[in-house]
Tab-separated table of C-alpha atoms and ligand atoms in Angstrom:
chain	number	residue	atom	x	y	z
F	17	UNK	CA	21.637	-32.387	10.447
F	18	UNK	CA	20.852	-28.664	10.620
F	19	UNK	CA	17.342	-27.956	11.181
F	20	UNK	CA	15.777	-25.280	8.489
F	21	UNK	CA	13.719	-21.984	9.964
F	22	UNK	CA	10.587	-20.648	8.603
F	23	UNK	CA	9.610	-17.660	6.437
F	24	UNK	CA	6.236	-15.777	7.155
F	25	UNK	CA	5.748	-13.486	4.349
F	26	UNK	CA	3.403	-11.001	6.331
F	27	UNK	CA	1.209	-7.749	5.236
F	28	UNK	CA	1.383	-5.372	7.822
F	29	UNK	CA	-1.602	-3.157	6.471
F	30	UNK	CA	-1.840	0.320	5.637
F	31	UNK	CA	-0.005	1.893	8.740
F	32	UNK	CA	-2.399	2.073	11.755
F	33	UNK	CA	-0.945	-0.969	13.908
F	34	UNK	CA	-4.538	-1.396	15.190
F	35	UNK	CA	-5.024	-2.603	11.807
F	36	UNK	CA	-2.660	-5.298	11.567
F	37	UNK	CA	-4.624	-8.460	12.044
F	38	UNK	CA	-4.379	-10.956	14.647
F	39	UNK	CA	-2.263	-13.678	13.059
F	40	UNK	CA	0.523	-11.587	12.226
F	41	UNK	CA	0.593	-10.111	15.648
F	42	UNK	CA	1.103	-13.744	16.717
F	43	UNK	CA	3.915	-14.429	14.285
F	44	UNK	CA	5.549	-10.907	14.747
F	45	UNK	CA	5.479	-11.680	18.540
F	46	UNK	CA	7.338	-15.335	18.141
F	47	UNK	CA	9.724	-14.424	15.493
F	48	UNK	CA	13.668	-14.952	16.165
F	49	UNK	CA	14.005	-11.859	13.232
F	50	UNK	CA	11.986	-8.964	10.975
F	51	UNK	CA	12.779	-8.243	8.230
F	52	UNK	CA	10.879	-4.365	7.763
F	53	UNK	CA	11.199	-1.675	4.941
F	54	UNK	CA	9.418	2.112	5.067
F	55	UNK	CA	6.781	0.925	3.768
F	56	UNK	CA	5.055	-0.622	7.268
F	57	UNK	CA	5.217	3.203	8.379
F	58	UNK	CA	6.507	4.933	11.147
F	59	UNK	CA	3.879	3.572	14.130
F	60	UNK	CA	4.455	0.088	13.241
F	61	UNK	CA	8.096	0.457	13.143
F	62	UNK	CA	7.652	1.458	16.724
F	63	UNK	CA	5.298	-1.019	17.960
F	64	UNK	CA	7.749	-3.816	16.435
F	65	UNK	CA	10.669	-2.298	17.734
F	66	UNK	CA	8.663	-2.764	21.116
F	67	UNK	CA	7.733	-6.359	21.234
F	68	UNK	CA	10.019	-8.114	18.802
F	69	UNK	CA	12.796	-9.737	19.660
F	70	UNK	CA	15.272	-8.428	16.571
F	71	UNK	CA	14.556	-5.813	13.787
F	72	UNK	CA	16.390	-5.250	10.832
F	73	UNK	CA	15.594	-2.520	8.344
F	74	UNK	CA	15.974	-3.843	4.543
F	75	UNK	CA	14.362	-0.898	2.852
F	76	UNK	CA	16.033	0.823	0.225
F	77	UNK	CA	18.535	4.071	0.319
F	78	UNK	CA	16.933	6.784	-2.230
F	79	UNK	CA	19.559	6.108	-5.160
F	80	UNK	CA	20.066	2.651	-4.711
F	81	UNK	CA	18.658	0.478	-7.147
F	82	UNK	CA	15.101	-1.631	-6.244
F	83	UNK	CA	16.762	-5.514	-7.862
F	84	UNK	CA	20.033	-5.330	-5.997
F	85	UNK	CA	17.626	-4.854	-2.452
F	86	UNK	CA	15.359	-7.057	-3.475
F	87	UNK	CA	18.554	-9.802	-4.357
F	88	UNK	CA	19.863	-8.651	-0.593
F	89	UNK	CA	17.012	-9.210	0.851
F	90	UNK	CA	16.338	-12.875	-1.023
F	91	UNK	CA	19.677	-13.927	0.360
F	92	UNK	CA	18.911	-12.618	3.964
F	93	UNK	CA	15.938	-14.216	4.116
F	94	UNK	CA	17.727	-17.535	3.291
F	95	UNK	CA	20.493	-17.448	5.370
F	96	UNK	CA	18.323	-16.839	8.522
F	97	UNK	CA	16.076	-19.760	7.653
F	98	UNK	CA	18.914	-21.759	7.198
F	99	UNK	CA	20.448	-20.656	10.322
F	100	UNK	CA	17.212	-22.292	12.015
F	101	UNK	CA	15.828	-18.850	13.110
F	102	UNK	CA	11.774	-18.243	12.541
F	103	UNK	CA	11.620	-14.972	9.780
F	104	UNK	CA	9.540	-12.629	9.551
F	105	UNK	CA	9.385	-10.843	6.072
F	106	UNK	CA	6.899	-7.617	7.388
F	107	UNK	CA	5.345	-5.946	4.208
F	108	UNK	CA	3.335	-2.971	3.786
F	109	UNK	CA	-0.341	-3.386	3.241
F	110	UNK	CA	-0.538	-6.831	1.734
F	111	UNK	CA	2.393	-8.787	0.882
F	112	UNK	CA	0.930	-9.520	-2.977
F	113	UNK	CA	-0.185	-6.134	-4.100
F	114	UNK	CA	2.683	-4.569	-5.715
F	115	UNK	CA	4.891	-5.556	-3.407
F	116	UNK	CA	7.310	-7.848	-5.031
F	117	UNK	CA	5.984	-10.689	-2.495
F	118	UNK	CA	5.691	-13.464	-4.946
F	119	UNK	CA	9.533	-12.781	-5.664
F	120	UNK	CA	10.383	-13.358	-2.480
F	121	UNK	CA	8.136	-16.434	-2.257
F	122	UNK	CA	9.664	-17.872	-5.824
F	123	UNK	CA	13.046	-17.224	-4.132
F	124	UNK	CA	12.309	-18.926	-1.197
F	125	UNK	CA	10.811	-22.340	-3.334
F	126	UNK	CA	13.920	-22.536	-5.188
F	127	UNK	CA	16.045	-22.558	-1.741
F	128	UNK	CA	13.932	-25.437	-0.713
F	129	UNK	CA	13.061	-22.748	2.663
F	130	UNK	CA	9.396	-23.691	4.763
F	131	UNK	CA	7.201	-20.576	4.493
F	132	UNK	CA	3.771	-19.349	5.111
F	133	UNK	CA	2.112	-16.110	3.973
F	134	UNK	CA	-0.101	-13.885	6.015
F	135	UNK	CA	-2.299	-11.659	3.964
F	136	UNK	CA	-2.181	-7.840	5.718
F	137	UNK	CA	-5.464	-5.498	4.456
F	138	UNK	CA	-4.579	-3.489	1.659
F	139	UNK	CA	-4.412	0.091	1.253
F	140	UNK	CA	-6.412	-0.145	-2.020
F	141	UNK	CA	-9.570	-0.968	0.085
F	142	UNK	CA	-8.557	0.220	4.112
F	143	UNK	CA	-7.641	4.027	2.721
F	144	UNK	CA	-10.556	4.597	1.068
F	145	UNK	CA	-12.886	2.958	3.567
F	146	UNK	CA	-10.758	5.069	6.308
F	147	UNK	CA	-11.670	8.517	4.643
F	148	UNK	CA	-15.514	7.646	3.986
F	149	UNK	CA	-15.088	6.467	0.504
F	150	UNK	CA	-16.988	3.593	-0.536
F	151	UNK	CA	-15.475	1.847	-3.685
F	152	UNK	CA	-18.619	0.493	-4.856
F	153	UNK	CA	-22.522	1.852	-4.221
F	154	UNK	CA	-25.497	0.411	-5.745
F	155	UNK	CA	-25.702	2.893	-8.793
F	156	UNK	CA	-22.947	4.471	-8.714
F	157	UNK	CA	-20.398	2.039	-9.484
F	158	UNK	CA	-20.182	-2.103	-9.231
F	159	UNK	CA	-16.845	-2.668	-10.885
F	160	UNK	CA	-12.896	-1.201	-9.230
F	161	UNK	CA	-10.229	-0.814	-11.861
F	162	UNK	CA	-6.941	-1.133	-9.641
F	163	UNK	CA	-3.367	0.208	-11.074
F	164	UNK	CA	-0.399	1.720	-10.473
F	165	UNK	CA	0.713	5.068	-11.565
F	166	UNK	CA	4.154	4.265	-12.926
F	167	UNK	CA	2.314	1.759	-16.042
F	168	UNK	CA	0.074	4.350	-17.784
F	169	UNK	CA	-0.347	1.888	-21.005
F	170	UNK	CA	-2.538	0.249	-17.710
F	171	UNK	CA	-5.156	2.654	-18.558
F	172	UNK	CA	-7.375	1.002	-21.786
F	173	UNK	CA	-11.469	1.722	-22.297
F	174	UNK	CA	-11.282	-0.726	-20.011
F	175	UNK	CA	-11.023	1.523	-17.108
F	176	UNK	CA	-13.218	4.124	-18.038
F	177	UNK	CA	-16.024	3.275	-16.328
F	178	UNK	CA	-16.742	1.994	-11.956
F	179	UNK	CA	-14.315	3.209	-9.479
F	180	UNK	CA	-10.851	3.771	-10.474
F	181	UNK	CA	-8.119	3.721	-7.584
F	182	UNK	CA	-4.275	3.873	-8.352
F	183	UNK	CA	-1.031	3.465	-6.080
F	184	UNK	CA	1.990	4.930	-6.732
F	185	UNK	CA	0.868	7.749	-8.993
F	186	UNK	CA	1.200	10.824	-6.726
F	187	UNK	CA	4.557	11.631	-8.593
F	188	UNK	CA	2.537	11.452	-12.406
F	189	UNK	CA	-0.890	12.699	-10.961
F	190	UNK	CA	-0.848	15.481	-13.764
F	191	UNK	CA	0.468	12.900	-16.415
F	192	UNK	CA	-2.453	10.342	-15.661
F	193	UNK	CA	-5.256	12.689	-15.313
F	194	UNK	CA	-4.506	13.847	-18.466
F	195	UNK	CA	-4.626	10.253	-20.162
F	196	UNK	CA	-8.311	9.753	-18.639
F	197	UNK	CA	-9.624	13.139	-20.446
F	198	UNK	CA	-7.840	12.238	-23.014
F	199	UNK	CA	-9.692	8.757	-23.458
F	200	UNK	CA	-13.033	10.734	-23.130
F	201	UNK	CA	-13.477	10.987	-19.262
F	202	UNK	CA	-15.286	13.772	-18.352
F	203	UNK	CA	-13.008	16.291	-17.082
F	204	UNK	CA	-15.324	17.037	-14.100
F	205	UNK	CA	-14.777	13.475	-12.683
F	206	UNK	CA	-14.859	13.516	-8.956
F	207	UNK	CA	-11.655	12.671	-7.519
F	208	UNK	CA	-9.848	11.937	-3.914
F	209	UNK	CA	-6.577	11.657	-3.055
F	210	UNK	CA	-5.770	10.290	0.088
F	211	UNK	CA	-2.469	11.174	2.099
F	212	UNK	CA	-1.429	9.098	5.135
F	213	UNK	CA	-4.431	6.966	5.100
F	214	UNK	CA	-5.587	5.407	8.316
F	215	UNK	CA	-2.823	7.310	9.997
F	216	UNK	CA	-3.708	10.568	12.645
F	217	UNK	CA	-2.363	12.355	9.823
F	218	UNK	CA	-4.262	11.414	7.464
F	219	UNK	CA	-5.943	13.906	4.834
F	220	UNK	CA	-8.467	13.651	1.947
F	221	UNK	CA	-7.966	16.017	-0.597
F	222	UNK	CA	-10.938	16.690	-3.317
F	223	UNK	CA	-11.553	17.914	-7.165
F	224	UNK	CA	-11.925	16.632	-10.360
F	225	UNK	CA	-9.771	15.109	-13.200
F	226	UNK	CA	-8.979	18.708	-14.339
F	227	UNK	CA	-8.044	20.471	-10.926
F	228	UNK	CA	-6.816	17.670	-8.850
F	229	UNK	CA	-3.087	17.625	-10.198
F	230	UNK	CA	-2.297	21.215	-8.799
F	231	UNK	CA	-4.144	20.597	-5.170
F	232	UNK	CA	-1.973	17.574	-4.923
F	233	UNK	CA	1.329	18.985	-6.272
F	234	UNK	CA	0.856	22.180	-3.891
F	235	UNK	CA	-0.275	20.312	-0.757
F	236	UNK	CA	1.000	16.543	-0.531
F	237	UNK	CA	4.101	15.329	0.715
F	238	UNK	CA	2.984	11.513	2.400
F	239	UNK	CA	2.384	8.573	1.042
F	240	UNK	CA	-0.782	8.762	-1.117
F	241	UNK	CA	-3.778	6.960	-2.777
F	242	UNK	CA	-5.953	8.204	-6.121
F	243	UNK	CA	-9.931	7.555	-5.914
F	244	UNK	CA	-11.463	8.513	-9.025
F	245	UNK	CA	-15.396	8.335	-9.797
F	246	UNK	CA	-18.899	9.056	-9.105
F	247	UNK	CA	-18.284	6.797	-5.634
F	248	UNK	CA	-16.172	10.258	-4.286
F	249	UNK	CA	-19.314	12.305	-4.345
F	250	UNK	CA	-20.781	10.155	-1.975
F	251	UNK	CA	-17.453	9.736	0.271
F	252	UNK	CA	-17.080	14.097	-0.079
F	253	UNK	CA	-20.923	13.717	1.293
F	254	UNK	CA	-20.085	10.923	3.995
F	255	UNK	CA	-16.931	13.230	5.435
F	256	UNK	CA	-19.009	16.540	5.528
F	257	UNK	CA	-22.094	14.659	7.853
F	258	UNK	CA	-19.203	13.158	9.698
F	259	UNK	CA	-18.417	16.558	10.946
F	260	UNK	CA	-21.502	17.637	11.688
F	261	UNK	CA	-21.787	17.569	15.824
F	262	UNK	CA	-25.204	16.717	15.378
F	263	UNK	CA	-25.094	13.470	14.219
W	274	SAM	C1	4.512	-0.258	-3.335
W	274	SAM	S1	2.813	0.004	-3.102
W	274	SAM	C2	2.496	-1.212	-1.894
W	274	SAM	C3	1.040	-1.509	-1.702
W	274	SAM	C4	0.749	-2.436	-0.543
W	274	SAM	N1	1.315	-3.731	-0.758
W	274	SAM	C5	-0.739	-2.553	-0.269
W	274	SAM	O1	-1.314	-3.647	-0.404
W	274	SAM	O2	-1.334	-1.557	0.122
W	274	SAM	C6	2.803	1.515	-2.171
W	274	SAM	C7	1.632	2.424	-2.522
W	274	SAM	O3	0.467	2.044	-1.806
W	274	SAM	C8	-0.300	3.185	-1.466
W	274	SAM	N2	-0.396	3.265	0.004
W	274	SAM	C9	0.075	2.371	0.884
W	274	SAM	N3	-0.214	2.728	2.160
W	274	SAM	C10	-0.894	3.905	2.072
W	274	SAM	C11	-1.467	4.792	3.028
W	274	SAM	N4	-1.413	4.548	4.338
W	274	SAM	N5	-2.094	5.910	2.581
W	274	SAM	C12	-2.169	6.183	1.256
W	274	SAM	N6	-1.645	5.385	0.306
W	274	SAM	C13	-1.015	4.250	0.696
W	274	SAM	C14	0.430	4.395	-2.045
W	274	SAM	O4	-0.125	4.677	-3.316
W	274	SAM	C15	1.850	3.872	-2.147
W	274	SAM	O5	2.591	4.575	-3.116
């Protein structure tokens, strides 16, 4: 009888490899196979390309369509396991944050396949917290409203007031800061947008729901992360005593 492999679903984090926790470093080291997409970033990429034994890239070409990888990627991750080999399915950030990770896992249920997930630090929390943001500050805010930028029927009253941070929405920035004013935000909302968070690239850019759309469009081209509330006052106040030599 053939002896089934294993599938560790694993979050890689937001792109510094120093912040990829211990566990998956384990699992990433004993793996037979990775399974990686552009999302882990460029330095992890190296660093697995370094001490695993086999990479394979599963990310998506720019026209192809998102269900017919994800199906290709289902099926790889099956035949491996069944081939006996230990998997490693390497995700950015955390595997169940808008990440289609509980596809994968479903997938992997109905093909009767052994697996373990391994939770990676999200960029919702580690970019912020990497540019001096804090997403919550006694009196400023208690509550985070997490969305993406690609569901703007996300944003209700609901989200009006705490810390707001959204992924994916770099491509709609003008489009969604629009919808807050519109649902009575005040226009002069601080906001950050963070560009290649944790990485040695990484840049915070600052303004308000009315200017922030034409900083971003004329300056970012990474990967990027939307802060919005009273929270980025104190983050714009944290960054400028960060760079002062005396401290
Ligand atoms: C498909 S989602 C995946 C989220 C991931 N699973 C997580 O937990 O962070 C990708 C989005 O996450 C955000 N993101 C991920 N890594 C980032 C980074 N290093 N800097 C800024 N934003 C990042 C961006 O908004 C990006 O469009």
């Amino acid at each position: 009888m053939s002896v089934v492999g294993k599938v560790y679903i694993v979050g890689a984090g937001p792109g510094d490899p120093d912040l990829l926790t211990v566990k998956a470093l384990k699992v990433l080291r004993e793996a037979d196979v990775v399974l990686y997409d552009r999302l882990v970033g460029d330095k992890i990429e190296k660093m697995i390309r370094e001490i695993c034994k086999e990479i394979v890239y599963v990310g998506k070409d720019s026209c192809e369509n998102g269900s017919i990888r994800q199906r290709v990627i289902n099926e790889l991750m099956v035949k491996l396991a069944r081939e006996g080999k230990t998997v490693v399915r390497l995700k950015g950030g955390d595997p169940f944050v808008f990440g289609r990770g509980g596809e994968e896992v479903e997938y992997l249920i109905k093909n009767k396949i052994p697996f373990e997930i391994i939770p990676g630090l999200s960029s919702i929390t580690a970019v912020p917290t990497s540019a001096n943001i804090p997403l919550t500050h006694k009196g400023k805010s208690s509550t985070i409203f997490v969305m993406t930028g690609r569901k703007l029927d996300d944003i209700g009253k609901s989200a009006l007031e705490g810390t707001i941070v959204i992924l994916m929405g770099k491509e709609k920035i003008r489009e969604i800061m629009k919808r807050f004013i519109d649902l009575g935000k005040d226009p002069k909302t601080p906001v950050a947008v963070i560009e290649n968070g944790t990485l040695d690239n990484q840049k915070v850019y600052f303004g308000n729901l009315k200017n922030i759309a034409e900083i971003v469009e004329r300056n970012v081209k990474g990967v990027a992360l939307i802060v919005i509330g009273d929270v980025v006052e104190l983050g714009r106040k944290f960054n400028e005593t960060r760079r002062d030599e005396s401290l």
